[in-house]
């Protein structure tokens, strides 16, 4: 369960807060779409939940732990196997293979053999077994994004944050990602997904709209 109580986000050069007194509860296993105009604060909201903003004194709890009261190192350790993020720009490392890209973020924390076995299994599950030794430039955008999902899932997170995950993909690859999201959701993971694409947004159990710093339940049509 994720709870935000009275959360504000502001950036120093901006006069008004990007998010104002946000109250948001997301139950475990829920799939929530976050929509709203560009610059409305969708990415900022995901960062709040990822524990990656600074100077957040407000009340943000994950499984009843107020994450921002933890020292930074402890917060990252607490979140490492709970929250993972997939980005619009796949963010794979070009000099490493598919298998290495999936394993790399966790190599400092877990045994190599264990990670390799899990990574191979995840790469099989996303249908890219034949690509395991390939490098990012040899893959299509859709394939690269599937690798990014495998990388995010390696830590077995309970919460998956997706920031415009289909923003760089054509509709065929978007549909493949939607199917992948459905499988992930069916496994009980919580998905919070920012998107501009109504077809992606409507897959969720619930949609929230950010507008002028305020979160509205449902889709707000201007
Ligand atoms: N690190 C930052 N420093 C200063 N301003 C930022 C930062 N990140 C985002 N902003 C500003 O905050 C607003 C909301 O950004 P963002 O959360 O990325 O919105 P969205 O994802 O909905 O496009 C924008 O005006 C953006 O320019
Ligand atoms: Mg954004």
GROMACS .gro file of C-alpha atoms and ligand atoms in nm:
model
  250
    1UNK     CA    1   0.000   0.000   0.000
    2UNK     CA    2   0.124   0.344  -0.098
    3UNK     CA    3  -0.003   0.652   0.085
    4UNK     CA    4   0.070   1.018   0.020
    5UNK     CA    5  -0.074   1.259   0.276
    6UNK     CA    6  -0.053   1.630   0.216
    7UNK     CA    7   0.246   1.599  -0.015
    8UNK     CA    8   0.379   1.909  -0.190
    9UNK     CA    9   0.649   1.918  -0.454
   10UNK     CA   10   0.812   2.240  -0.565
   11UNK     CA   11   1.128   2.320  -0.755
   12UNK     CA   12   1.319   2.628  -0.647
   13UNK     CA   13   1.291   2.831  -0.968
   14UNK     CA   14   0.915   2.782  -0.998
   15UNK     CA   15   0.677   3.011  -0.813
   16UNK     CA   16   0.395   2.767  -0.758
   17UNK     CA   17   0.418   2.413  -0.627
   18UNK     CA   18   0.400   2.143  -0.895
   19UNK     CA   19   0.199   1.919  -0.663
   20UNK     CA   20  -0.009   2.081  -0.391
   21UNK     CA   21  -0.130   1.896  -0.082
   22UNK     CA   22  -0.164   1.566  -0.260
   23UNK     CA   23  -0.360   1.289  -0.091
   24UNK     CA   24  -0.331   0.962  -0.274
   25UNK     CA   25  -0.378   0.602  -0.168
   26UNK     CA   26  -0.290   0.314  -0.394
   27UNK     CA   27  -0.370  -0.039  -0.281
   28UNK     CA   28  -0.137  -0.323  -0.340
   29UNK     CA   29  -0.203  -0.491  -0.673
   30UNK     CA   30  -0.378  -0.188  -0.820
   31UNK     CA   31  -0.298  -0.061  -1.169
   32UNK     CA   32  -0.328   0.319  -1.180
   33UNK     CA   33  -0.286   0.544  -1.484
   34UNK     CA   34  -0.155   0.896  -1.428
   35UNK     CA   35  -0.258   1.141  -1.696
   36UNK     CA   36  -0.238   1.518  -1.737
   37UNK     CA   37  -0.077   1.776  -1.965
   38UNK     CA   38   0.299   1.790  -2.023
   39UNK     CA   39   0.467   1.957  -1.727
   40UNK     CA   40   0.174   1.886  -1.493
   41UNK     CA   41   0.388   1.676  -1.259
   42UNK     CA   42   0.339   1.313  -1.364
   43UNK     CA   43   0.710   1.235  -1.356
   44UNK     CA   44   0.745   1.424  -1.027
   45UNK     CA   45   0.470   1.211  -0.871
   46UNK     CA   46   0.647   0.891  -0.980
   47UNK     CA   47   0.972   1.025  -0.834
   48UNK     CA   48   0.802   1.090  -0.500
   49UNK     CA   49   0.700   0.724  -0.485
   50UNK     CA   50   1.042   0.606  -0.607
   51UNK     CA   51   1.199   0.787  -0.312
   52UNK     CA   52   1.421   0.989  -0.542
   53UNK     CA   53   1.324   1.346  -0.460
   54UNK     CA   54   1.525   1.545  -0.209
   55UNK     CA   55   1.404   1.747   0.087
   56UNK     CA   56   1.069   1.574   0.109
   57UNK     CA   57   0.952   1.602   0.463
   58UNK     CA   58   0.597   1.518   0.381
   59UNK     CA   59   0.426   1.201   0.462
   60UNK     CA   60   0.490   0.933   0.202
   61UNK     CA   61   0.451   0.576   0.325
   62UNK     CA   62   0.505   0.245   0.152
   63UNK     CA   63   0.375  -0.052   0.352
   64UNK     CA   64   0.342   0.184   0.650
   65UNK     CA   65   0.708   0.287   0.640
   66UNK     CA   66   0.749   0.665   0.603
   67UNK     CA   67   1.023   0.645   0.341
   68UNK     CA   68   1.151   1.002   0.358
   69UNK     CA   69   1.223   0.979   0.729
   70UNK     CA   70   1.487   0.715   0.649
   71UNK     CA   71   1.844   0.829   0.581
   72UNK     CA   72   1.910   0.823   0.204
   73UNK     CA   73   2.111   0.499   0.209
   74UNK     CA   74   1.852   0.319   0.415
   75UNK     CA   75   1.572   0.454   0.199
   76UNK     CA   76   1.737   0.320  -0.116
   77UNK     CA   77   1.801  -0.015   0.052
   78UNK     CA   78   1.439  -0.031   0.167
   79UNK     CA   79   1.308   0.050  -0.181
   80UNK     CA   80   1.553  -0.159  -0.384
   81UNK     CA   81   1.339  -0.472  -0.392
   82UNK     CA   82   1.006  -0.295  -0.365
   83UNK     CA   83   0.998  -0.027  -0.634
   84UNK     CA   84   1.138  -0.028  -0.987
   85UNK     CA   85   1.097   0.213  -1.277
   86UNK     CA   86   1.069   0.183  -1.654
   87UNK     CA   87   1.133   0.500  -1.855
   88UNK     CA   88   1.028   0.632  -2.194
   89UNK     CA   89   1.390   0.628  -2.316
   90UNK     CA   90   1.476   0.266  -2.244
   91UNK     CA   91   1.806   0.366  -2.076
   92UNK     CA   92   1.998   0.051  -2.166
   93UNK     CA   93   2.377   0.069  -2.153
   94UNK     CA   94   2.501   0.044  -2.515
   95UNK     CA   95   2.827  -0.139  -2.440
   96UNK     CA   96   2.657  -0.429  -2.258
   97UNK     CA   97   2.456  -0.725  -2.385
   98UNK     CA   98   2.089  -0.785  -2.311
   99UNK     CA   99   2.178  -1.028  -2.031
  100UNK     CA  100   2.431  -0.788  -1.878
  101UNK     CA  101   2.188  -0.496  -1.898
  102UNK     CA  102   1.927  -0.692  -1.705
  103UNK     CA  103   2.173  -0.805  -1.438
  104UNK     CA  104   2.389  -0.496  -1.391
  105UNK     CA  105   2.186  -0.284  -1.150
  106UNK     CA  106   2.171  -0.561  -0.891
  107UNK     CA  107   2.523  -0.703  -0.929
  108UNK     CA  108   2.657  -0.505  -0.632
  109UNK     CA  109   2.387  -0.651  -0.408
  110UNK     CA  110   2.325  -1.014  -0.501
  111UNK     CA  111   2.521  -1.321  -0.610
  112UNK     CA  112   2.605  -1.326  -0.980
  113UNK     CA  113   2.491  -1.685  -1.040
  114UNK     CA  114   2.153  -1.624  -0.876
  115UNK     CA  115   2.101  -1.303  -1.076
  116UNK     CA  116   2.204  -1.469  -1.401
  117UNK     CA  117   1.953  -1.753  -1.356
  118UNK     CA  118   1.674  -1.508  -1.277
  119UNK     CA  119   1.772  -1.276  -1.564
  120UNK     CA  120   1.769  -1.563  -1.816
  121UNK     CA  121   1.425  -1.666  -1.696
  122UNK     CA  122   1.290  -1.311  -1.729
  123UNK     CA  123   1.441  -1.269  -2.076
  124UNK     CA  124   1.272  -1.597  -2.177
  125UNK     CA  125   0.941  -1.469  -2.040
  126UNK     CA  126   0.956  -1.152  -2.252
  127UNK     CA  127   1.027  -1.365  -2.559
  128UNK     CA  128   1.383  -1.247  -2.619
  129UNK     CA  129   1.581  -1.563  -2.549
  130UNK     CA  130   1.734  -1.546  -2.899
  131UNK     CA  131   1.858  -1.192  -2.826
  132UNK     CA  132   2.034  -1.262  -2.499
  133UNK     CA  133   2.388  -1.191  -2.627
  134UNK     CA  134   2.284  -0.904  -2.852
  135UNK     CA  135   2.356  -0.540  -2.781
  136UNK     CA  136   2.094  -0.264  -2.756
  137UNK     CA  137   2.172  -0.120  -3.103
  138UNK     CA  138   2.080  -0.460  -3.254
  139UNK     CA  139   1.730  -0.446  -3.107
  140UNK     CA  140   1.416  -0.262  -3.212
  141UNK     CA  141   1.273   0.000  -2.978
  142UNK     CA  142   1.003  -0.239  -2.864
  143UNK     CA  143   1.259  -0.508  -2.788
  144UNK     CA  144   1.475  -0.260  -2.596
  145UNK     CA  145   1.176  -0.159  -2.386
  146UNK     CA  146   1.099  -0.524  -2.308
  147UNK     CA  147   1.459  -0.562  -2.188
  148UNK     CA  148   1.406  -0.255  -1.970
  149UNK     CA  149   1.101  -0.427  -1.817
  150UNK     CA  150   1.305  -0.742  -1.749
  151UNK     CA  151   1.572  -0.528  -1.582
  152UNK     CA  152   1.309  -0.359  -1.365
  153UNK     CA  153   1.153  -0.692  -1.267
  154UNK     CA  154   1.480  -0.858  -1.165
  155UNK     CA  155   1.460  -0.723  -0.811
  156UNK     CA  156   1.109  -0.875  -0.782
  157UNK     CA  157   0.958  -0.535  -0.697
  158UNK     CA  158   0.601  -0.520  -0.570
  159UNK     CA  159   0.557  -0.175  -0.727
  160UNK     CA  160   0.639  -0.098  -1.089
  161UNK     CA  161   0.653   0.268  -1.194
  162UNK     CA  162   0.626   0.330  -1.567
  163UNK     CA  163   0.695   0.677  -1.705
  164UNK     CA  164   0.550   0.703  -2.057
  165UNK     CA  165   0.672   0.350  -2.136
  166UNK     CA  166   0.519   0.349  -2.484
  167UNK     CA  167   0.601   0.711  -2.570
  168UNK     CA  168   0.875   0.610  -2.816
  169UNK     CA  169   0.701   0.309  -2.967
  170UNK     CA  170   0.474   0.249  -3.263
  171UNK     CA  171   0.127   0.107  -3.208
  172UNK     CA  172   0.230  -0.257  -3.270
  173UNK     CA  173   0.502  -0.237  -3.006
  174UNK     CA  174   0.271  -0.043  -2.777
  175UNK     CA  175   0.028  -0.335  -2.794
  176UNK     CA  176   0.307  -0.581  -2.703
  177UNK     CA  177   0.392  -0.366  -2.399
  178UNK     CA  178   0.023  -0.355  -2.300
  179UNK     CA  179   0.016  -0.737  -2.305
  180UNK     CA  180   0.332  -0.746  -2.095
  181UNK     CA  181   0.178  -0.502  -1.844
  182UNK     CA  182  -0.130  -0.725  -1.821
  183UNK     CA  183   0.088  -1.025  -1.736
  184UNK     CA  184   0.274  -0.824  -1.473
  185UNK     CA  185  -0.055  -0.702  -1.325
  186UNK     CA  186  -0.192  -1.059  -1.320
  187UNK     CA  187   0.104  -1.155  -1.101
  188UNK     CA  188  -0.023  -0.913  -0.839
  189UNK     CA  189   0.218  -0.627  -0.887
  190UNK     CA  190   0.114  -0.268  -0.833
  191UNK     CA  191   0.155  -0.062  -1.151
  192UNK     CA  192   0.159   0.317  -1.162
  193UNK     CA  193   0.187   0.434  -1.518
  194UNK     CA  194   0.211   0.788  -1.655
  195UNK     CA  195   0.098   0.815  -2.015
  196UNK     CA  196  -0.037   1.043  -2.284
  197UNK     CA  197  -0.185   0.753  -2.475
  198UNK     CA  198  -0.555   0.698  -2.398
  199UNK     CA  199  -0.535   0.337  -2.519
  200UNK     CA  200  -0.263   0.264  -2.263
  201UNK     CA  201  -0.436   0.468  -1.990
  202UNK     CA  202  -0.765   0.280  -2.023
  203UNK     CA  203  -0.603  -0.055  -1.941
  204UNK     CA  204  -0.570   0.043  -1.576
  205UNK     CA  205  -0.812  -0.027  -1.290
  206UNK     CA  206  -0.824   0.344  -1.218
  207UNK     CA  207  -0.706   0.673  -1.368
  208UNK     CA  208  -0.597   0.988  -1.187
  209UNK     CA  209  -0.546   1.325  -1.356
  210UNK     CA  210  -0.297   1.588  -1.246
  211UNK     CA  211  -0.404   1.938  -1.334
  212UNK     CA  212  -0.276   2.267  -1.195
  213UNK     CA  213  -0.100   2.090  -0.911
  214UNK     CA  214  -0.406   1.899  -0.799
  215UNK     CA  215  -0.489   1.532  -0.839
  216UNK     CA  216  -0.839   1.441  -0.955
  217UNK     CA  217  -0.982   1.092  -0.953
  218UNK     CA  218  -1.076   0.978  -1.302
  219UNK     CA  219  -0.999   1.125  -1.636
  220UNK     CA  220  -1.056   1.499  -1.654
  221UNK     CA  221  -1.152   1.613  -2.001
  222UNK     CA  222  -1.076   1.979  -2.064
  223LIG     N1  223   1.454   1.864  -1.133
  223LIG     C1  224   1.376   1.968  -1.165
  223LIG     N2  225   1.415   2.095  -1.135
  223LIG     C2  226   1.336   2.199  -1.166
  223LIG     N3  227   1.217   2.190  -1.225
  223LIG     C3  228   1.172   2.068  -1.257
  223LIG     C4  229   1.249   1.951  -1.228
  223LIG     N4  230   1.180   1.842  -1.271
  223LIG     C5  231   1.066   1.890  -1.324
  223LIG     N5  232   1.061   2.025  -1.315
  223LIG     C6  233   0.948   2.110  -1.360
  223LIG     O1  234   0.834   2.066  -1.290
  223LIG     C7  235   0.720   2.064  -1.376
  223LIG     C8  236   0.659   1.924  -1.377
  223LIG     O2  237   0.750   1.837  -1.443
  223LIG     P1  238   0.721   1.682  -1.459
  223LIG     O3  239   0.696   1.622  -1.326
  223LIG     O4  240   0.835   1.628  -1.536
  223LIG     O5  241   0.586   1.682  -1.544
  223LIG     P2  242   0.529   1.578  -1.652
  223LIG     O6  243   0.597   1.448  -1.630
  223LIG     O7  244   0.381   1.574  -1.626
  223LIG     O8  245   0.559   1.636  -1.787
  223LIG     C9  246   0.768   2.115  -1.511
  223LIG     O9  247   0.739   2.254  -1.517
  223LIG    C10  248   0.915   2.090  -1.507
  223LIG    O10  249   0.982   2.182  -1.587
  224LIG    MG1  250   0.709   1.327  -1.752
   0.00000   0.00000   0.00000
